[in-house]
Structure formats: C-alpha cells, structure tokens
XYZ file of C-alpha atoms in Angstrom:
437
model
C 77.025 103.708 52.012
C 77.667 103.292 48.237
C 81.102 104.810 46.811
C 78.875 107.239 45.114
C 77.287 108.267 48.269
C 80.524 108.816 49.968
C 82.368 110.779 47.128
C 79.310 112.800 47.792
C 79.394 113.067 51.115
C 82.970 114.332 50.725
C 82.207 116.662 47.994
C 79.613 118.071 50.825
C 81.605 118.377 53.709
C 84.577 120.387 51.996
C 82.508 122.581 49.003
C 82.532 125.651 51.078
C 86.300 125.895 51.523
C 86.853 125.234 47.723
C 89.477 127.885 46.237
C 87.351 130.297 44.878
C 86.296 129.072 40.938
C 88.109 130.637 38.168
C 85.933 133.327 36.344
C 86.933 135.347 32.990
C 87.094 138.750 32.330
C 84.183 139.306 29.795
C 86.319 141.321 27.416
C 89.585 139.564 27.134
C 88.731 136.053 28.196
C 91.982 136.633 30.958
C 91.513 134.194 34.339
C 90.074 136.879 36.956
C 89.461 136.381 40.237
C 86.027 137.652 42.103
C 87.428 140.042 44.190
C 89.243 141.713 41.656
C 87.991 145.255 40.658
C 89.418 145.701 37.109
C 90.880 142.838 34.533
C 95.010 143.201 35.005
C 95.300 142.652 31.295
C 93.198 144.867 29.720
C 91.901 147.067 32.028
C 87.901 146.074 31.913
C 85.677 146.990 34.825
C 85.078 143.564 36.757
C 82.487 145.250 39.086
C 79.953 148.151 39.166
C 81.270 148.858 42.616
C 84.865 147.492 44.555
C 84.165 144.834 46.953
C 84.285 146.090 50.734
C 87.954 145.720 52.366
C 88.410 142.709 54.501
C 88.778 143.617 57.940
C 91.957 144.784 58.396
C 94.546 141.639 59.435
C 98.217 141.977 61.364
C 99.863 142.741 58.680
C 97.595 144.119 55.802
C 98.417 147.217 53.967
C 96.438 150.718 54.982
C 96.951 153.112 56.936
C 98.397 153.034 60.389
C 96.535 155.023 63.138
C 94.919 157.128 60.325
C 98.126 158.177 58.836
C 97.915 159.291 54.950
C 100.601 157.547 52.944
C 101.702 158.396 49.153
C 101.144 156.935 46.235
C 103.852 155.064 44.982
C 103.618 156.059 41.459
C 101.653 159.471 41.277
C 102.653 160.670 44.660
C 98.877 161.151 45.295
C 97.607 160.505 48.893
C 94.370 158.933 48.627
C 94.958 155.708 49.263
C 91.349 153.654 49.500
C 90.669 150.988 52.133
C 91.500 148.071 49.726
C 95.532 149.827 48.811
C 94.632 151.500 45.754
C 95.286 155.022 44.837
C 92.489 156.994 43.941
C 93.949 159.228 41.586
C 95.448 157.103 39.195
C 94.272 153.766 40.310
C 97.546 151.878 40.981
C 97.631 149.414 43.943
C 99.980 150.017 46.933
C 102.944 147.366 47.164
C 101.463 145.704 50.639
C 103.727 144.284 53.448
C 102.997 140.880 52.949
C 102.841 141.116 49.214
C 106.520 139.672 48.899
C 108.370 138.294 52.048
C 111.819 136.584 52.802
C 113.356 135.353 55.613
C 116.933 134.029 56.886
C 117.458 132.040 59.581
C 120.652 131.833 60.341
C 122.588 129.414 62.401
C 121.520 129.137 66.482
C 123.803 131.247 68.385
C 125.700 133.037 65.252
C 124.267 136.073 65.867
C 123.391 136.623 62.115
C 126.644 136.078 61.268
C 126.856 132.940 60.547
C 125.483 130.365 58.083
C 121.626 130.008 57.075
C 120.748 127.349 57.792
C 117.082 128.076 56.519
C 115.319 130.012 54.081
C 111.893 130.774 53.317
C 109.657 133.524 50.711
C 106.292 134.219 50.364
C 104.312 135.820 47.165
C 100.862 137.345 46.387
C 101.626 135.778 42.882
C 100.260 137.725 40.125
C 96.566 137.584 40.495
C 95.393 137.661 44.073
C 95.020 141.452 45.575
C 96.636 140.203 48.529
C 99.243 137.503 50.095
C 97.031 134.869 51.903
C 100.080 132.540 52.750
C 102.274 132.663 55.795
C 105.705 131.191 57.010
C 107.154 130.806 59.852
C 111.168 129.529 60.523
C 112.847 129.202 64.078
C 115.582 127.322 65.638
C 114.850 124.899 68.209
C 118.094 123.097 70.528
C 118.520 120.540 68.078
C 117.330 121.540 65.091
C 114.813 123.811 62.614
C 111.097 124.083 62.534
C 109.202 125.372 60.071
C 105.563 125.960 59.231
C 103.911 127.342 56.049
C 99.945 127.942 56.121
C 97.434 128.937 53.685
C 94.501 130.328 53.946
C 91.066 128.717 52.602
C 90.629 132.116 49.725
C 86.239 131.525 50.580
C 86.356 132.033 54.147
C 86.795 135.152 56.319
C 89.864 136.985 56.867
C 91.966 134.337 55.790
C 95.358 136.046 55.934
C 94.497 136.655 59.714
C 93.954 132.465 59.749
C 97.414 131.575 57.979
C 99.237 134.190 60.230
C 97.942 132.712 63.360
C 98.102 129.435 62.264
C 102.213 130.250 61.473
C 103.177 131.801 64.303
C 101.638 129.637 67.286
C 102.230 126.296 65.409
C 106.221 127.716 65.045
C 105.768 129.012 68.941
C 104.187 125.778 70.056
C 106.670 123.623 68.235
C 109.842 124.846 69.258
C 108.867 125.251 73.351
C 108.031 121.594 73.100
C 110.963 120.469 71.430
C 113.200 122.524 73.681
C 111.482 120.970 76.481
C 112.350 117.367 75.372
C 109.110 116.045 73.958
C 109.209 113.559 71.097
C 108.662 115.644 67.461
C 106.040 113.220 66.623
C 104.464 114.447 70.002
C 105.525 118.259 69.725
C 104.212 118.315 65.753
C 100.690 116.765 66.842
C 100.089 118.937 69.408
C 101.500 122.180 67.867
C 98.817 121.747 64.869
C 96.070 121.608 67.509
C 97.360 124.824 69.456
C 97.419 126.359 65.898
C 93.937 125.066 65.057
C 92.429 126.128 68.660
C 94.216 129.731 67.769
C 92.364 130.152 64.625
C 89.302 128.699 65.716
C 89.572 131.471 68.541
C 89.576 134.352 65.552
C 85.949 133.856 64.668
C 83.586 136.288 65.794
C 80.330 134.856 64.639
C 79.040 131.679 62.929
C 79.454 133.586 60.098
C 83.209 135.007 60.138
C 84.873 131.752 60.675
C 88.831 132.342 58.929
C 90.260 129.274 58.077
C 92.863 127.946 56.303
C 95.553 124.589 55.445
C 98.690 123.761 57.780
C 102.172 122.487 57.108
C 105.310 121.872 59.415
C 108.382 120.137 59.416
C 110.826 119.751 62.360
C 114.512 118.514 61.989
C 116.093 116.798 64.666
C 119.700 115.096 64.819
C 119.112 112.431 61.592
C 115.135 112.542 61.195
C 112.828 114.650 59.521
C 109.328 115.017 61.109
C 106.176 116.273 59.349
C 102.793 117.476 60.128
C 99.651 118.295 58.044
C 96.559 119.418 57.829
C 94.415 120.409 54.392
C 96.585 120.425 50.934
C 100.291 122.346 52.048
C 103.127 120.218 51.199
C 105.983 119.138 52.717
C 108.653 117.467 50.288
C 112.264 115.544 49.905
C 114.686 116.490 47.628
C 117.599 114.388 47.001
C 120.528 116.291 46.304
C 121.449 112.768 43.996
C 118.916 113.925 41.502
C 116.922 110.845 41.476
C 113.207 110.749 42.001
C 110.712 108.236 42.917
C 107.761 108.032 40.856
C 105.212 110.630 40.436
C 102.672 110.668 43.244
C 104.395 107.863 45.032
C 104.510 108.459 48.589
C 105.211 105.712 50.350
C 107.056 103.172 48.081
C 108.307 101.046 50.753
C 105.066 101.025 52.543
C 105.686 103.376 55.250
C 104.448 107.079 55.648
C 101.011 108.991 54.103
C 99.672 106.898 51.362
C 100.339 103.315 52.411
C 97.233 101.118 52.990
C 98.874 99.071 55.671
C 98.875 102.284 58.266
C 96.786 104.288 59.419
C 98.000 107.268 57.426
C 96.957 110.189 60.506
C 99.713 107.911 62.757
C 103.274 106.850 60.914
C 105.108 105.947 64.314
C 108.624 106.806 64.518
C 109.448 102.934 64.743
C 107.942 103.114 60.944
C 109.914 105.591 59.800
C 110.893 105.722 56.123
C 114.177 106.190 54.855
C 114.770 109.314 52.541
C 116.352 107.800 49.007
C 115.621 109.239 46.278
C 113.010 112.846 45.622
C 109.347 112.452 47.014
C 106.692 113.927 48.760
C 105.843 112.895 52.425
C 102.283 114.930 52.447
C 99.119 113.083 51.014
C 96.802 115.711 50.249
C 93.085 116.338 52.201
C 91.401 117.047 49.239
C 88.277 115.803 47.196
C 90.676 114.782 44.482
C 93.229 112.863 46.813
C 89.869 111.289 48.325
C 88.636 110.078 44.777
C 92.229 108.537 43.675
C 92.324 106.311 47.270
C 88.509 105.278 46.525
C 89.742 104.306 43.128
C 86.858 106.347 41.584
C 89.067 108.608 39.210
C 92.928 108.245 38.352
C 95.371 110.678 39.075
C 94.813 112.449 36.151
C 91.173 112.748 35.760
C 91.117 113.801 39.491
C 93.178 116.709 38.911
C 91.120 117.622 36.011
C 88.044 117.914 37.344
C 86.575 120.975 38.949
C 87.291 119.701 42.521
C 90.749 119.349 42.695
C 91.127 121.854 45.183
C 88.158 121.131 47.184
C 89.887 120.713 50.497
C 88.209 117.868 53.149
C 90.148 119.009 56.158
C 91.681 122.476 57.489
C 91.844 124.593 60.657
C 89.087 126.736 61.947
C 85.889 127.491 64.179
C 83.968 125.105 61.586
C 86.510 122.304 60.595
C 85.387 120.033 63.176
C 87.452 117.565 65.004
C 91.225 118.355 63.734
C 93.198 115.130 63.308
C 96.661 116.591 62.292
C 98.741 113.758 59.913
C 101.907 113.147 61.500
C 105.108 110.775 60.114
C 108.645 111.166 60.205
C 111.804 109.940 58.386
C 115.318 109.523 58.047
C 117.110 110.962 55.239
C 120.105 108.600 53.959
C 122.106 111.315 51.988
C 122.360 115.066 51.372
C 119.303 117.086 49.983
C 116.351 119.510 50.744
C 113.403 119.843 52.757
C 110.983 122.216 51.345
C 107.853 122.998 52.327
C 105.340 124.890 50.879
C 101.504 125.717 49.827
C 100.090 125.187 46.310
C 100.700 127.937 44.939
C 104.037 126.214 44.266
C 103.323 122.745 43.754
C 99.893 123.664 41.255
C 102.702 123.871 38.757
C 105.365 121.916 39.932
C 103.286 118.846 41.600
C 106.287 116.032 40.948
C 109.144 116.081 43.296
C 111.578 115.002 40.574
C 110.090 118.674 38.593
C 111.214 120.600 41.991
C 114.223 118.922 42.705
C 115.159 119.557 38.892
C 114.054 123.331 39.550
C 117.003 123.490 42.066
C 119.440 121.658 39.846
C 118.869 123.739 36.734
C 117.779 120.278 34.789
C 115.015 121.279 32.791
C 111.491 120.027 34.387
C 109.319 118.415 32.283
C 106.359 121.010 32.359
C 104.272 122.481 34.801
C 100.830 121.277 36.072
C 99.563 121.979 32.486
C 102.242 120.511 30.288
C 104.263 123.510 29.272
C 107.890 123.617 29.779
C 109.180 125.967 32.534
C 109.805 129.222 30.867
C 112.929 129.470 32.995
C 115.170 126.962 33.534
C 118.089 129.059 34.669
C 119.912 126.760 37.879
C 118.927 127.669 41.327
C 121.724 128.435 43.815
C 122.853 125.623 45.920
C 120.419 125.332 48.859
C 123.234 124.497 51.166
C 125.412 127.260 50.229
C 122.246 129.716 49.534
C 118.709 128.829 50.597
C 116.965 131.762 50.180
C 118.647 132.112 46.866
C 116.851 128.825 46.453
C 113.666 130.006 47.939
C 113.735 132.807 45.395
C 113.927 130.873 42.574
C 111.370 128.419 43.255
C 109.023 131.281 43.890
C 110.090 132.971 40.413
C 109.684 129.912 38.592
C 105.477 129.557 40.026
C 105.482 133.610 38.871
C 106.861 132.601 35.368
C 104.355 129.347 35.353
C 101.383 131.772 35.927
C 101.393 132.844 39.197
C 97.653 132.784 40.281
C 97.844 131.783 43.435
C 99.789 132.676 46.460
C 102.771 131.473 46.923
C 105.272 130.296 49.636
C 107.879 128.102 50.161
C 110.529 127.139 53.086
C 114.260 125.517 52.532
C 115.687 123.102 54.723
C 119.287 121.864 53.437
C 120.180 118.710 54.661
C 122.428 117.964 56.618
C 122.511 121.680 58.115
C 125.189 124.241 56.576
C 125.361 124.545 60.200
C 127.193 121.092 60.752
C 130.086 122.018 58.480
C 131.337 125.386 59.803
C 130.774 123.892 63.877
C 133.613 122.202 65.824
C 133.159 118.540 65.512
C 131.603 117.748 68.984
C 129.221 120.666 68.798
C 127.391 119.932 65.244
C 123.875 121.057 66.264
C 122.136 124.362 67.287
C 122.483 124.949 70.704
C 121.121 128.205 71.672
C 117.158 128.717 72.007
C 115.376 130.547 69.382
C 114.884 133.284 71.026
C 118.708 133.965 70.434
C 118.765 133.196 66.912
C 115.769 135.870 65.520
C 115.574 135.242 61.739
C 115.808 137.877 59.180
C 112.505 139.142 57.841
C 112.433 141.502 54.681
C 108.924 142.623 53.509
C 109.015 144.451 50.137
C-alpha cells in the first residue's frame, strides 16, 4: 500500500467521528456550530426549526419526573426539551454546564488537604458539556480520568460519563487489589470501552467518545489513552522540553524504537523538564509519523481533529496506549481534553499558564488575553483547575472543556506523619467534592 493509500485509508476509517466542521452564521460571519438554533452574537436564526433534543443523558438539564422549573431570567415556566425558555428565549444554566471537584486527602474526611482538583466547561459555544471527569483515591495514590465525547455520534455526553465513571471504578478496585497500574490502566480502558459500547441501541445510535487516565502510585506516574485527551507533565522548575517532543530520551508514546501501545514499566521515562506523555490518535498525528505533512501543516489542515481511535459499539478492536514514568522533582499532572490543549497545545504554554509567565500564544498565535498567575497547584488545585479553564474561555472557548490537577509529590505527603506519607483509606472513604453550577 502506497503512503497515499494509507493516509487515505486513515482519513476513511476515522471521518465519521470528526468534530463536527466549523460553519458561519450567514449574517455576522461568527463560528456557529450545527446544532445551534440562533447565532450567540447577533441573534440570526440558524434554523427554520430547533434540532430535536438528544435523548435525555444522566445528567442533562430538563425536567425531572415532569416537574416545571422557572426560568432563570424571566421567571417564565416553559422550559422546551433542549433548556430554553420559551418566553424569552434564554437557555437554562444545565448541571453539567460548569463542574468542579475536590478530592481531598484519603481518610481526612474533607478536612484535610486536596490533593486533587478537577473542572469541566461547556465553553462558550456548545449547547451542552460533552466532557466528563472523574477523581478518586486509591490505597496508594490518585486516579483520574477525563473523557470526551466524539460531538458526531449519538448521545455523546451519555459516552464520556460512562466512559468516566467505570474507567475511575475499574481503576481504583484494581489498584486496591494489588495489580500492577500498567495492568489496572489497560484493563480499566477496556471495561470503559465495553461500558460504552453497551449504550448503543441500534447500529445507528452508537455514542462514542476519547479516553484519558492517569494513576499515581508511590514515585511513578502511569497513563492511559485512547483517541486525542491528553495527559501532561508540568515541571514545577519551569523548564520545558521542546514542542511536540514526547519522548526525548527514547522512551514513552512517540519513540520509534517501541511499540508505542506498550511502554513497559522497565522503560519508564524520567519526568525532567514540561512535556506531554499522550501521542495523539488522530489523522494529523498519523500524517506527522508518516512524514507526509509537518507539524504545522498537519494542524492546519481540515483534519486535525479527525480522530483514528475512540471507544464505542463501532470503534473496533480497542488497543488502549499505556506508559508510565517517574517524575524526578516537584510539578503537575494534568490531564485534560482539547478543549484545553486546542489553545494551549505546548506544555511549556501550560506550565507557564500556572506560573503566571506569559505563554507565547494560543493555538492561533495570539497572546493569552489573561496572563494573571494561577494559584499554586500544591497549595490550591482547583484554584489551578479554574484558571486553566478560564484561560481556554478567554482563548475562545468553542469547545468543551475539562481539565484534572495532580500536584506532585501529593500535598498529602507534607501534612502526614513521616511513616504514613500515602493515602491509606479506600475511596469509598474519601468521596470528593462535586459542585455543579
């Protein structure tokens, strides 16, 4: 098969779970999205009729048993299928529309340190929050797992949810139970992807969407993939490796010497400097390995976003990408979907996000339009998490976005006796702190 034919082969297999394409509102040019009703800028009707609601997922706005709810601005109470008032047309704040979460440390009861952070944002031009997160305290450590769902399939808030909550559930019985993170992260992505396969009803209503987890343990850092979520190292030391390098010392996703689906623990990389450990499955990541387009002109092109791998009835075999590493300083493990990293794609731009150093632009040159410091991630990570998610608003916000905070080494650590410097306590005993707004 000739490069050609296999670029093609990959544009193929991944087209239909493509973002959907950015459209324009015919009277103000603004970026719309096709299930929007009405341009957000100006106020232009988008469609004769509204779409038809999604099915209903676990936690999408409407009514609850048939139970009438006000509108939050007129006080009106016709509120349509899709959240929007019928009087005056404003759109319902949803539960999922803006999340946070604490976790705080095992056993503290809430009162003591969080060691983990995590929010989650519509953004400003999606109707709806498509992302999920999940955070939980295993005996030895965190586990965390952010999902997004593919915006052309079915009910793909359902997928990310599902995906979220069993790959947390999965992850942290395992680990509890003494199996290896490599082993516990592998097979926690393929309970997740069996659960979401499980959600379609018909060869048509297939919801699918991307996967993302990362597992601390004593001194390593374990990560899992599937599709284009991102997992990434911060250094608290400021220094970053070069952009898009992900395995400078030939170890982890992106080396040619491994196979890049199975980094062994007895090849684990040592955390230095700011990077990503996630190589993307996407068309564009494809075309940049085949050497048919550079970095650049592969994020460019129309594709970019094209994923070639993901969870769901019709993904196929899932082959989750697995490697883990060992930090060698203080720093951050964030993880997150692109509705972050779209703008913010370099880890040295995140990692200066959290330092207050300005970042040298987002994904489309232009300088962060606030580059205010973030709080400390060890002494505040969803402080952290919040700013991170404000700076993707103030970059655009058109996608979803989500992100999770790991400090490294654990806030934890510093405030327990010196021969008890891990969680203990299962996390059933350490339920995180979940604020919807």
């Amino acid at each position: 098969m000739t490069d050609d034919q296999t670029g093609a082969a990959a544009e193929r297999a991944a087209a239909d779970h493509a973002k959907a394409a950015e459209l324009s509102c015919p009277s103000c040019g603004e970026i719309v999205y096709a299930e929007e009703v009405f341009c957000e800028k100006c106020g232009h009707r988008l469609a004769d009729e509204p779409e038809p609601a999604a099915p209903a997922g676990p936690e999408r706005a409407g009514p609850e048993g048939g139970a009438a709810r006000a509108c939050t601005s007129c006080g009106g109470p016709a509120i349509d299928a899709d959240g929007y008032c019928e009087n005056c047309g404003l759109r319902q704040p949803a539960e999922r529309d803006h999340v946070e979460i604490e976790l705080p440390a095992a056993g503290a009861n809430g009162a003591g340190p969080v060691v983990a952070a995590g929010a989650s944002d519509r953004g400003r031009r999606y109707s709806r929050n498509e992302d999920a997160l999940a955070l939980a305290a295993h005996a030895a450590g965190i586990a965390a797992v952010v999902s997004d769902g593919v915006g052309s399939s079915q009910r793909p808030e359902d997928a990310s949810r599902t995906a979220a909550d069993t790959g947390a559930a999965e992850l942290v019985a395992r680990l509890d139970a003494g199996e290896d993170p490599e082993d516990a992260t592998r097979h926690a992505a393929l309970r997740a992807a069996a659960a979401v396969a499980a959600l379609a009803t018909s060869p048509s209503d297939a919801p699918s969407c991307t996967y993302v987890s990362a597992v601390t343990r004593g001194p390593t850092v374990t990560v899992g993939w599937v599709g284009d979520s991102r997992a990434y190292w911060l250094s608290a030391a400021g220094a970053a490796e070069p952009a898009g390098d992900t395995a400078s010392n030939g170890t982890g996703p992106g080396s040619s010497d491994l196979d890049e689906s199975e980094v062994g623990t007895g090849d684990m990389a040592e955390l230095g400097p700011s990077r990503r450990l996630t190589e993307d499955d996407s068309w564009a990541a494809f075309m940049v390995a085949e050497g048919s387009l550079s970095e650049a002109e592969a994020e460019a092109h129309p594709n970019a976003h094209v994923i070639t791998a993901w969870l769901g009835v019709d993904a196929g075999e899932v082959r989750p990408h697995v490697a883990t590493f060992r930090p060698a300083g203080p720093g951050t493990l964030l993880v997150c979907s692109d509705g972050l990293w779209n703008y913010f794609p370099a880890a040295g731009d995140l990692a200066a996000l959290l330092s207050g150093a300005p970042a040298p632009g987002g994904a489309d040159g232009a300088p962060d339009p606030s580059p205010d410091p973030a709080p400390d991630p060890a002494a505040d990570p969803l402080g952290a998490a919040r700013a991170l998610v404000r700076h993707a608003l103030d970059a655009g916000g058109r996608d979803n976005i989500t992100v999770a905070v790991i400090p490294l080494p654990s806030p934890a650590d510093s405030a327990a006796p010196a021969d008890n410097r891990l969680p203990t306590a299962r996390s059933s005993d350490t339920p995180s702190t979940e604020q919807p707004r």
